[in-house]
CSV table of C-alpha atoms and ligand atoms in Angstrom, one decimal:
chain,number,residue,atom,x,y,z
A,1,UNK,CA,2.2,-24.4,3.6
A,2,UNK,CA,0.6,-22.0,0.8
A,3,UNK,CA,0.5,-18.8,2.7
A,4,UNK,CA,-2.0,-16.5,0.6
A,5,UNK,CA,-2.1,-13.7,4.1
A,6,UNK,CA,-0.3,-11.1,2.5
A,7,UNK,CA,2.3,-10.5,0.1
A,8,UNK,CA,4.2,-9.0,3.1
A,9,UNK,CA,5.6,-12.9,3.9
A,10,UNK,CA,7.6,-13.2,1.0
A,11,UNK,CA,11.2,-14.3,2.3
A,12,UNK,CA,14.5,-12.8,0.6
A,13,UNK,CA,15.3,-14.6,-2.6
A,14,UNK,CA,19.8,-16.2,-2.8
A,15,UNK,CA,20.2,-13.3,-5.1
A,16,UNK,CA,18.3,-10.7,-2.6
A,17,UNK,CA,20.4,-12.6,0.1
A,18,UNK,CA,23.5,-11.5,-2.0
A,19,UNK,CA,23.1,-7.9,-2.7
A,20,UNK,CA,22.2,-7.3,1.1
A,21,UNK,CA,25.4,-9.4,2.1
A,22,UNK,CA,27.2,-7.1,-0.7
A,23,UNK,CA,25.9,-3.8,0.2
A,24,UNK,CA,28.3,-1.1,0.9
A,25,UNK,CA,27.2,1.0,4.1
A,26,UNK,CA,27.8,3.9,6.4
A,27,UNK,CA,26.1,5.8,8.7
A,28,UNK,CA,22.7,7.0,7.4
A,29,UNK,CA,21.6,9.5,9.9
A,30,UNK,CA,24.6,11.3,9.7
A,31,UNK,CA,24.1,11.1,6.0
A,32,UNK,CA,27.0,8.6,4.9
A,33,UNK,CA,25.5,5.4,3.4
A,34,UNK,CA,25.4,5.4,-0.2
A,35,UNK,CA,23.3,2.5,-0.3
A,36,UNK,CA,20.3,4.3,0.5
A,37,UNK,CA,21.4,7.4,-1.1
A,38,UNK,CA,21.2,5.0,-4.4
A,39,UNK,CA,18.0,3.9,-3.0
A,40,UNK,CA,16.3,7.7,-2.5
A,41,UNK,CA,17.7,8.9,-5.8
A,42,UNK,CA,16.4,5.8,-7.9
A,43,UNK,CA,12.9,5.8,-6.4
A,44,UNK,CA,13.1,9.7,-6.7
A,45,UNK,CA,13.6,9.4,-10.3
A,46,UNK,CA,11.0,6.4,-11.2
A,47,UNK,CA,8.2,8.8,-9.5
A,48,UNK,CA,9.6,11.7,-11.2
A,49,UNK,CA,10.0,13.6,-7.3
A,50,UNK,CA,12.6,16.0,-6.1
A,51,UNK,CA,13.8,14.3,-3.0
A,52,UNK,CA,12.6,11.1,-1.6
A,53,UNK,CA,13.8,9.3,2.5
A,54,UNK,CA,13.9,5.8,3.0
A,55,UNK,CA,12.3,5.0,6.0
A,56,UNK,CA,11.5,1.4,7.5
A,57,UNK,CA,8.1,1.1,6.9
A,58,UNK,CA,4.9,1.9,5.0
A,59,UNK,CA,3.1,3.0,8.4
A,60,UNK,CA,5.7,5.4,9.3
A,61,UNK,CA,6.2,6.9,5.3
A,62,UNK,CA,2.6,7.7,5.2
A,63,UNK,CA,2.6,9.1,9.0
A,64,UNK,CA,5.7,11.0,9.0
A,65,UNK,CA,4.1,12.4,5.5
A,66,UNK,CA,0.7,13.0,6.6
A,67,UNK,CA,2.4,15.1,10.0
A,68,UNK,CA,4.3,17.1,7.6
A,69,UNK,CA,0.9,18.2,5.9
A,70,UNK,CA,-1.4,18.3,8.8
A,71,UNK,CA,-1.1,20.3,12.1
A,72,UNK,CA,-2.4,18.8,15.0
A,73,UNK,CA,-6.0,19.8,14.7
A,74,UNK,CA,-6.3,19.7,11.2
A,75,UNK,CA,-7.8,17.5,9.1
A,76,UNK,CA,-6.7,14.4,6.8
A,77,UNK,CA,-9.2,13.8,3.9
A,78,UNK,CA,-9.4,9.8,3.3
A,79,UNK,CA,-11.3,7.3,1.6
A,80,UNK,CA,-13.3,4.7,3.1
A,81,UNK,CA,-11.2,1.8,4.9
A,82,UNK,CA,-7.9,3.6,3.9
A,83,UNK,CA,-4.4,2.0,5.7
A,84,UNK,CA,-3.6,5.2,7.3
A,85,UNK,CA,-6.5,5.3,9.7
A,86,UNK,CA,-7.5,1.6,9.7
A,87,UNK,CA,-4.2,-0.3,9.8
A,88,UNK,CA,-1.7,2.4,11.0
A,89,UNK,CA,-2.7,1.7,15.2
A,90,UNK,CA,-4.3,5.3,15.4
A,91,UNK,CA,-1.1,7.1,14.7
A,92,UNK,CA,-2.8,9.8,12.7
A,93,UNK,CA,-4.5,10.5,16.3
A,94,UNK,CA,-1.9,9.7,18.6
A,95,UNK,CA,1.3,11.2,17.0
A,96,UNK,CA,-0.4,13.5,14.1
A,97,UNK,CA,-3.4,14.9,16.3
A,98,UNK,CA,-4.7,15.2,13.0
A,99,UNK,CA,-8.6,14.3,13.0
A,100,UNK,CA,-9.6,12.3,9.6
A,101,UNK,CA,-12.5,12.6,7.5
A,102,UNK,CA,-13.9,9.5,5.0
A,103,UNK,CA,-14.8,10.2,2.2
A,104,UNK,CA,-18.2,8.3,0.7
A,105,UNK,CA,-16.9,5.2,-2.0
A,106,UNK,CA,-15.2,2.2,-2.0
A,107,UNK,CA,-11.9,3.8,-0.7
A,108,UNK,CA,-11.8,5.6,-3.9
A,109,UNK,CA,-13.7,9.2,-4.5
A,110,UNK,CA,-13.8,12.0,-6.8
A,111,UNK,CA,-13.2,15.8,-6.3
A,112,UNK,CA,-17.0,16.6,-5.8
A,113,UNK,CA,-16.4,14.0,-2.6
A,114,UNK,CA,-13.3,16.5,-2.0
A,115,UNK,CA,-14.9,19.3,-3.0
A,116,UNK,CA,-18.1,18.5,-0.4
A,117,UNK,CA,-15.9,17.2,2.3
A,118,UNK,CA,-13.5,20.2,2.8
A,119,UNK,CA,-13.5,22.4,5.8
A,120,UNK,CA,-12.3,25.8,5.5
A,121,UNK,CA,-10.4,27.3,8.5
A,122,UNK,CA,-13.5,29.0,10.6
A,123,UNK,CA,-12.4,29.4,14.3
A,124,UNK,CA,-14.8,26.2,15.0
A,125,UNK,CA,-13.8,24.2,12.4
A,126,UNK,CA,-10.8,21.4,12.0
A,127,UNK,CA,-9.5,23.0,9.0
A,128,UNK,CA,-9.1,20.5,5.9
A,129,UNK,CA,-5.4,20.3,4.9
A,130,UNK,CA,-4.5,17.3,3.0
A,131,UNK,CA,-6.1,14.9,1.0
A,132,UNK,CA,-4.7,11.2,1.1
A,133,UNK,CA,-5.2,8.6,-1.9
A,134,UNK,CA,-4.5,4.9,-1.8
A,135,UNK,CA,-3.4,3.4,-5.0
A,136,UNK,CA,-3.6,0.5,-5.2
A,137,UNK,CA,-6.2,0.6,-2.4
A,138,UNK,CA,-6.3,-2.6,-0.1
A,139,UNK,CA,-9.5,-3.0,1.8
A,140,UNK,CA,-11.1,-1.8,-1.8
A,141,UNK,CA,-9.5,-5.3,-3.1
A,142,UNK,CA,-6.3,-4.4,-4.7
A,143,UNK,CA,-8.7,-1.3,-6.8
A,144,UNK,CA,-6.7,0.7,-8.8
A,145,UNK,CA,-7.6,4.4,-9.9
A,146,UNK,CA,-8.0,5.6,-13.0
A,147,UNK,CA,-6.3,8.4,-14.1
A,148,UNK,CA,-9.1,10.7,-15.1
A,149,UNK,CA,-9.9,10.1,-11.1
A,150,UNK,CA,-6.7,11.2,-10.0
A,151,UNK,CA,-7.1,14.6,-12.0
A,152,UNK,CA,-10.4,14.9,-10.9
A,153,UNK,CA,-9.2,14.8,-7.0
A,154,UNK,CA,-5.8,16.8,-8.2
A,155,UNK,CA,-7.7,19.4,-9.2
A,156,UNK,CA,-10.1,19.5,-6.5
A,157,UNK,CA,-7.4,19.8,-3.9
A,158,UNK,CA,-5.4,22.4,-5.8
A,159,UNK,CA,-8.8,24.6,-6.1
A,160,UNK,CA,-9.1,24.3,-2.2
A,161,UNK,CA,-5.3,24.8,-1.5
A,162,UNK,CA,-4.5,21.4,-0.1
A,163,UNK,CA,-1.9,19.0,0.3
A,164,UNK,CA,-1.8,15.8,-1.4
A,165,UNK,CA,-0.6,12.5,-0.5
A,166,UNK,CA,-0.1,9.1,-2.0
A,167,UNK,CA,0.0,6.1,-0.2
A,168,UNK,CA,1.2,4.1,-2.7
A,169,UNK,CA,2.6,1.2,-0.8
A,170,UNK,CA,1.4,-1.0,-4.1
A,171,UNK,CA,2.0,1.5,-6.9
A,172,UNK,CA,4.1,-0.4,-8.4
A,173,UNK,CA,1.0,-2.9,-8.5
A,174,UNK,CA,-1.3,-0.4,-10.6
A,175,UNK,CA,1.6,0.5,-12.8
A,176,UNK,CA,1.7,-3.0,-13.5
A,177,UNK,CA,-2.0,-3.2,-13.6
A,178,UNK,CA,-2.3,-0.3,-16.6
A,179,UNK,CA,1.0,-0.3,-18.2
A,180,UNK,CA,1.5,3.4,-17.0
A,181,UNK,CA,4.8,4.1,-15.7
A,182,UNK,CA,5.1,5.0,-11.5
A,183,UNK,CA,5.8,8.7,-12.4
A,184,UNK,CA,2.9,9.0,-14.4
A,185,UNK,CA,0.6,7.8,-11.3
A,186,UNK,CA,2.5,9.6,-8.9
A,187,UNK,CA,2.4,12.9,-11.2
A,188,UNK,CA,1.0,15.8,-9.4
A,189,UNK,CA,1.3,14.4,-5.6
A,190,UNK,CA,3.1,16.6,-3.0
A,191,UNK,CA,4.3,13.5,-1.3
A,192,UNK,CA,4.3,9.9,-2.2
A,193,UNK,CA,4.9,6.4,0.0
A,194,UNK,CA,6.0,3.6,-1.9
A,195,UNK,CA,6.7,-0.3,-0.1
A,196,UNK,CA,9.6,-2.6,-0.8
A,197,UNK,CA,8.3,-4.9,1.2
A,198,UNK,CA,5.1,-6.1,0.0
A,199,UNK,CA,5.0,-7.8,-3.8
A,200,UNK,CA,8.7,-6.5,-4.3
A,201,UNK,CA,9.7,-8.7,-1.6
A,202,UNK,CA,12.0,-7.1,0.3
A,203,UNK,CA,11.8,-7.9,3.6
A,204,UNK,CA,11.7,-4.2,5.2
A,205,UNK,CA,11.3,-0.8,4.2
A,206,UNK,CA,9.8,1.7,2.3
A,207,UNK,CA,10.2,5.5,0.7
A,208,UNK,CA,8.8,8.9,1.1
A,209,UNK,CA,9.3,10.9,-2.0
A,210,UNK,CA,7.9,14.1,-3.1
A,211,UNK,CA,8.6,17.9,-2.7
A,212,UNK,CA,11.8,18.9,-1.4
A,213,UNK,CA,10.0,21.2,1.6
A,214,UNK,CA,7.7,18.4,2.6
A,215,UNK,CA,10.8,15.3,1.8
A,216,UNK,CA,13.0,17.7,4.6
A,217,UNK,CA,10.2,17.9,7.3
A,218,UNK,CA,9.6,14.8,6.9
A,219,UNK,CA,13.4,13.3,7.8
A,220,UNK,CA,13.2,15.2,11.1
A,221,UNK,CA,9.8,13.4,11.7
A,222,UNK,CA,11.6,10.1,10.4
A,223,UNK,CA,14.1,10.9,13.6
A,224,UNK,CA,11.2,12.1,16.0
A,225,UNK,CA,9.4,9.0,15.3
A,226,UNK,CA,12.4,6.7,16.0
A,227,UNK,CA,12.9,5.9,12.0
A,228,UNK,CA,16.6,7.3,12.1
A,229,UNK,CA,18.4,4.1,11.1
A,230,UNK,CA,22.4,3.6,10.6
A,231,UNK,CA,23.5,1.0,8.8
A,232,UNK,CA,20.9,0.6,7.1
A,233,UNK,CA,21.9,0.3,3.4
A,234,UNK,CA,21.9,-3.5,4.5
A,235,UNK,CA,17.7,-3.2,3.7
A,236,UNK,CA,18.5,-0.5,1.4
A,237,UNK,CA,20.3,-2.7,-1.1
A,238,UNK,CA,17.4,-5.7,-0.7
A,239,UNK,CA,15.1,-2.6,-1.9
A,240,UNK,CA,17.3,-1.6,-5.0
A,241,UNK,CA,17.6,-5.3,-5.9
A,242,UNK,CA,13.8,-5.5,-5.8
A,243,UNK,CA,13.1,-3.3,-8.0
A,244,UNK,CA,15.6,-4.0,-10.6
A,245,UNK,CA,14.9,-7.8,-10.8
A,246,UNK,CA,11.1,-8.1,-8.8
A,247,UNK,CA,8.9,-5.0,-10.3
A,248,UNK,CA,8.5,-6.5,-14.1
A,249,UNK,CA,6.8,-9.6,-12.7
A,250,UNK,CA,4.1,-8.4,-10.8
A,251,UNK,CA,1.6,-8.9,-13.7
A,252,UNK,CA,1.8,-12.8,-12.9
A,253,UNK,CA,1.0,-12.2,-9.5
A,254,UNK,CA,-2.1,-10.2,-11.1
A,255,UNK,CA,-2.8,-13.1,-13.5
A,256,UNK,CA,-3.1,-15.5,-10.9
A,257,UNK,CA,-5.0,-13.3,-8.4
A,258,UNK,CA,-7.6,-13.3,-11.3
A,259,UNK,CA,-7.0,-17.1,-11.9
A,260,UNK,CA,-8.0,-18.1,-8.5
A,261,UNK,CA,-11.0,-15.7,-8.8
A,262,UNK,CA,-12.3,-17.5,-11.8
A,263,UNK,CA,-12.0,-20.4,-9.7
A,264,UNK,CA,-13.6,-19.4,-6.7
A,265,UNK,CA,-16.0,-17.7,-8.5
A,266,UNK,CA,-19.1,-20.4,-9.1
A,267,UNK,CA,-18.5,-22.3,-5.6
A,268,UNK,CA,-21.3,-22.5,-3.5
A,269,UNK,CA,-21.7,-20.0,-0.5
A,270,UNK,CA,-18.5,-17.9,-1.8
A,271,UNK,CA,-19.5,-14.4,-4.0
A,272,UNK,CA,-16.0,-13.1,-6.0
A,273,UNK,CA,-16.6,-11.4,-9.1
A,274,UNK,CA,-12.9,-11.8,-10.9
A,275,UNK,CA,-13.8,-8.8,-13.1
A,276,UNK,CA,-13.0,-6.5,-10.0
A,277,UNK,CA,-9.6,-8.9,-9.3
A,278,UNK,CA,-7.5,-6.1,-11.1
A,279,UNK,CA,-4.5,-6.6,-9.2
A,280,UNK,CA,-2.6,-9.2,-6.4
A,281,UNK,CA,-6.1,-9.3,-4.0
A,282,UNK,CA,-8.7,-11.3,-4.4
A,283,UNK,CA,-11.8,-10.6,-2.2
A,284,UNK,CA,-14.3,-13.6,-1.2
A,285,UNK,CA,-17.4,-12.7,0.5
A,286,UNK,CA,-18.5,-15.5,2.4
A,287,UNK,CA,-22.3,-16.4,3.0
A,288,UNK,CA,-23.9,-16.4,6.1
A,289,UNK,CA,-24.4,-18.8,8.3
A,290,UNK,CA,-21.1,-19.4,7.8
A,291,UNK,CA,-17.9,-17.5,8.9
A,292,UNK,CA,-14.8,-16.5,7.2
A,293,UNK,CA,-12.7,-17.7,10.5
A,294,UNK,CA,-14.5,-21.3,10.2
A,295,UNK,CA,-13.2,-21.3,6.4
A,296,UNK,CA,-9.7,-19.9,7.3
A,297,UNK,CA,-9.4,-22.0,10.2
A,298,UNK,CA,-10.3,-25.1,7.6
A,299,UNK,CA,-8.3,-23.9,4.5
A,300,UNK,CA,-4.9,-23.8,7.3
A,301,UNK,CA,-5.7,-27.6,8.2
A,302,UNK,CA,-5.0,-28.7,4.9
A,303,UNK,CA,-1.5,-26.0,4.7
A,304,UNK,CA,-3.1,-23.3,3.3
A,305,UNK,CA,-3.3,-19.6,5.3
A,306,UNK,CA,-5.7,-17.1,4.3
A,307,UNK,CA,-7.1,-13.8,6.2
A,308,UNK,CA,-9.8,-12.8,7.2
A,309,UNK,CA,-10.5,-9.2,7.0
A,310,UNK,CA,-14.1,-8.8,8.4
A,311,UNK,CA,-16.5,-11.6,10.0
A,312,UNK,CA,-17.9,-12.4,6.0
A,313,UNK,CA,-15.1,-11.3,3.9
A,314,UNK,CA,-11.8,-13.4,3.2
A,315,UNK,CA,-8.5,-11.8,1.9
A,316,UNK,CA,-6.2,-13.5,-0.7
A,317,UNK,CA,-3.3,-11.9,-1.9
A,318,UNK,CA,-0.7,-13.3,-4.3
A,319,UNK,CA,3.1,-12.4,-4.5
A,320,UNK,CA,6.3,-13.9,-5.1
A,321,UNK,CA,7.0,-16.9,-3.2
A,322,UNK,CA,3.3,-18.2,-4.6
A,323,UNK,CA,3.7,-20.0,-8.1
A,324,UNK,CA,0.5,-20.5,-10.6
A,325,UNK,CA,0.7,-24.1,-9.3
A,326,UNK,CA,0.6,-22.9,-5.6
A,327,UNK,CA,-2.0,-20.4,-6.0
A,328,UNK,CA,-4.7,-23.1,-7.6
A,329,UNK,CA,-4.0,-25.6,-4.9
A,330,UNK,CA,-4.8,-23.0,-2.4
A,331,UNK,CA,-8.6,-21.6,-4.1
A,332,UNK,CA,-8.7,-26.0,-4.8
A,333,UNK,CA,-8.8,-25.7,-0.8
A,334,UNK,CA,-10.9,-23.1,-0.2
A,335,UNK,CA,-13.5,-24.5,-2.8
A,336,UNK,CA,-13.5,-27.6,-1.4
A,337,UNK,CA,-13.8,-26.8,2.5
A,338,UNK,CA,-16.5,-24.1,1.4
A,339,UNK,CA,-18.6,-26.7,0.0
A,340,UNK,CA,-18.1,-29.2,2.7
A,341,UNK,CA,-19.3,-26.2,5.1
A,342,UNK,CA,-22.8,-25.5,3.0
B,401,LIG,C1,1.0,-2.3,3.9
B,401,LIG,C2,0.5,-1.0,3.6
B,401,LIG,C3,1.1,0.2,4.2
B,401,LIG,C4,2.3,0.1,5.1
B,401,LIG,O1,2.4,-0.9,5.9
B,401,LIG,P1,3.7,-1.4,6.7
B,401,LIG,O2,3.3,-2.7,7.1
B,401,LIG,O3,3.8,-0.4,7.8
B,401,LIG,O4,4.9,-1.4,5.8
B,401,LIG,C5,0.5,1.4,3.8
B,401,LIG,N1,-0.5,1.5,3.0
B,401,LIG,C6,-1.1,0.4,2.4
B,401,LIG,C7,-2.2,0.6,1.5
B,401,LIG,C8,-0.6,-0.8,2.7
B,401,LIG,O5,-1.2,-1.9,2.1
C-alpha cells in the first residue's frame, strides 16, 4: 500500500525506535524530564524564541496559543480554510469562545486584509485580538509565504496592537522550500506551533514557542486542556531525533510532490498546475461529472490511498516513508483510473 493521505502516517524509523527506547525521563508536569527540557530549549533556539512547551499535538499548540491571546469574545483573525477553525473540531468556539474572522485569499492575506478586517473594542463589537498565519498553509496546497508578506501582516498587526500567531505545523517545510532558516520565518511572531509529527515523522507531538508571558499562560492551558503529560520524554526524544536526522530531507519530499504534479498534470479530466506544488501537497482538481471519492475509492483498489478534501478536489501529500519510486507508481494510479473514468 502507497499511502499518499498525509504525511501524518509515517511510522517511527529503527533508529527513531532507538532514541525513544533510549530516552532518559522524569516527570514532566512537575517539571523533571530532561528529555523534553532538551526538546523546548532546541526548538526554542532554531525559532530564535524565549521559551517554548511541548505539548502532544498541533491542534492543542495552536489552541492553547490562540486562548492565551484571545478572551472569550474576542476575535481570532484567520485566513481562508485555516487548520485552526477548519480542522481543529470547533475548539476555538468551544474551549476559546473566541469568534474567528477569514480573511479574503487563498489562506494567505496581506496587512490591508488585516488592516480592513480589524475590530476595535466598541461595546458592540468582538474586539479583534490576534491574528493567526499558517505557514506552510494546508488547504492553500502546501503555499508558502513570502517574506515581504509576513512583514506586511507583521506590521499591520503591530499598528493595530495585536497578537500574532504562527501555526507552523509545516515550517520546517517552507524553510526547506526557500532556504531561509525557521528563525527567520518565525521572526517577529508572539507565539509559534511547530509539528513533529507530520514530514519529521515523529509519531506524536508538537511545540509552542514564543514569548515567555504568552509560553507561561499557555502551560496552564496545556494542563486545563488535559495536555499535562509525564513521562513523556519517551515522544520527546522521537522529536529531537527528528529533527536532527529528518529536517534536511524534506526537499525530496518537495521534489517529488512536484514530480507527481508534472505527471498528473496533462491527464484528462485532472487540472494540477505543478508550478503552485511548492512544497510536500499536491492539489488535483477533479472534473465534473466525476468525483474525487470515485477516483480515491479506485486509486485504493490498486494499493494506493489518497484524500479527498472536498467533493472535486484530491489531496496528495509526500513524506518519508514514500520513495521517488513509490510516489510515481502512485500519480501512475491515479492517471490511469482517471482516464478509465472519462
Ligand atoms: C496538522 C496540522 C495541525 C495540527 O494537527 P494535529 O493533528 O493536531 O497535530 C495544525 N496546523 C496545520 C496547518 C496542520 O496541517
Amino acid at each position: 500500500m502507497i499511502d499518499l493521505r498525509s504525511d501524518t502516517v509515517t511510522r517511527p524509523t529503527p533508529a527513531m525506535r532507538q532514541a525513544i527506547a533510549a530516552a532518559e525521563v522524569g516527570d514532566d508536569v512537575y517539571g523533571e524530564d530532561p528529555t523534553v527540557r532538551r526538546l523546548e530549549e532546541t526548538v526554542a533556539e532554531l525559532l530564535g524564541a524565549e521559551a517554548a512547551l511541548f505539548v502532544p499535538s498541533g491542534t492543542m499548540a495552536n489552541q492553547i496559543a490562540l486562548r492565551a491571546h484571545a478572551r472569550p469574545g474576542e476575535e481570532v483573525l484567520i485566513g481562508k480554510d485555516a487548520h485552526c477553525w477548519l480542522h481543529e473540531s470547533g475548539a476555538l468556539a468551544a474551549l476559546a469562545g473566541a469568534q474567528t474572522q477569514q480573511l479574503p485569499g487563498d489562506g494567505r492575506f496581506d496587512g490591508r486584509a488585516v488592516r480592513d478586517g480589524h475590530k476595535p473594542p466598541l461595546s458592540y463589537l468582538s474586539p479583534t485580538t490576534v491574528v493567526a498565519v499558517e505557514n506552510t498553509h494546508n488547504m492553500g496546497g502546501g503555499a508558502v509565504w513570502p517574506r515581504p508578506l509576513l512583514d506586511d501582516v507583521l506590521a499591520a498587526a503591530r499598528d493595530l496592537g495585536l497578537g500574532t500567531h504562527l501555526d507552523g505545523a509545516r515550517l520546517w517545510n517552507a524553510a526547506a522550500a526557500t532556504g531561509a532558516a525557521e528563525r527567520d520565518l518565525a521572526r517577529g511572531f508572539d507565539t509559534i506551533s511547530v509539528c513533529l509529527s507530520k514530514g519529521l515523522g515523529a509519531p506524536a507531538g508538537s511545540v509552542v514557542a514564543g514569548r515567555r508571558a504568552l509560553v507561561t499562560a499557555c502551560h496552564r492551558f496545556r494542563k486545563m486542556y488535559g495536555g499535562g503529560m509525564r513521562q513523556a520524554g519517551i515522544l520527546a526524544a522521537a522529536g529531537l531525533h527528528a529533527l536532527a536526522h529528518h529536517r534536511a530531507r524534506l526537499v525530496d519530499d518537495h521534489a517529488h510532490a512536484r514530480l507527481v504534479a508534472e505527471r498528473l498534470a496533462d491527464v484528462p479530466g485532472l487540472a494540477v498546475d505543478p508550478a503552485r506544488v511548492e512544497t510536500n501537497i499536491v492539489m488535483v482538481e477533479v472534473a465534473a461529472p466525476r468525483s474525487a471519492q470515485a477516483l480515491v475509492d479506485a486509486c485504493a483498489a490498486q494499493g494506493v490511498r489518497i484524500s479527498a478534501i472536498t467533493p472535486r478536489r484530491l489531496r496528495l501529500v509526500t513524506h518519508l516513508d514514500v520513495d521517488r519510486a513509490a510516489c510515481m507508481r502512485a500519480a501512475a494510479v491515479l492517471a490511469e483510473v482517471a482516464r478509465e473514468a472519462t
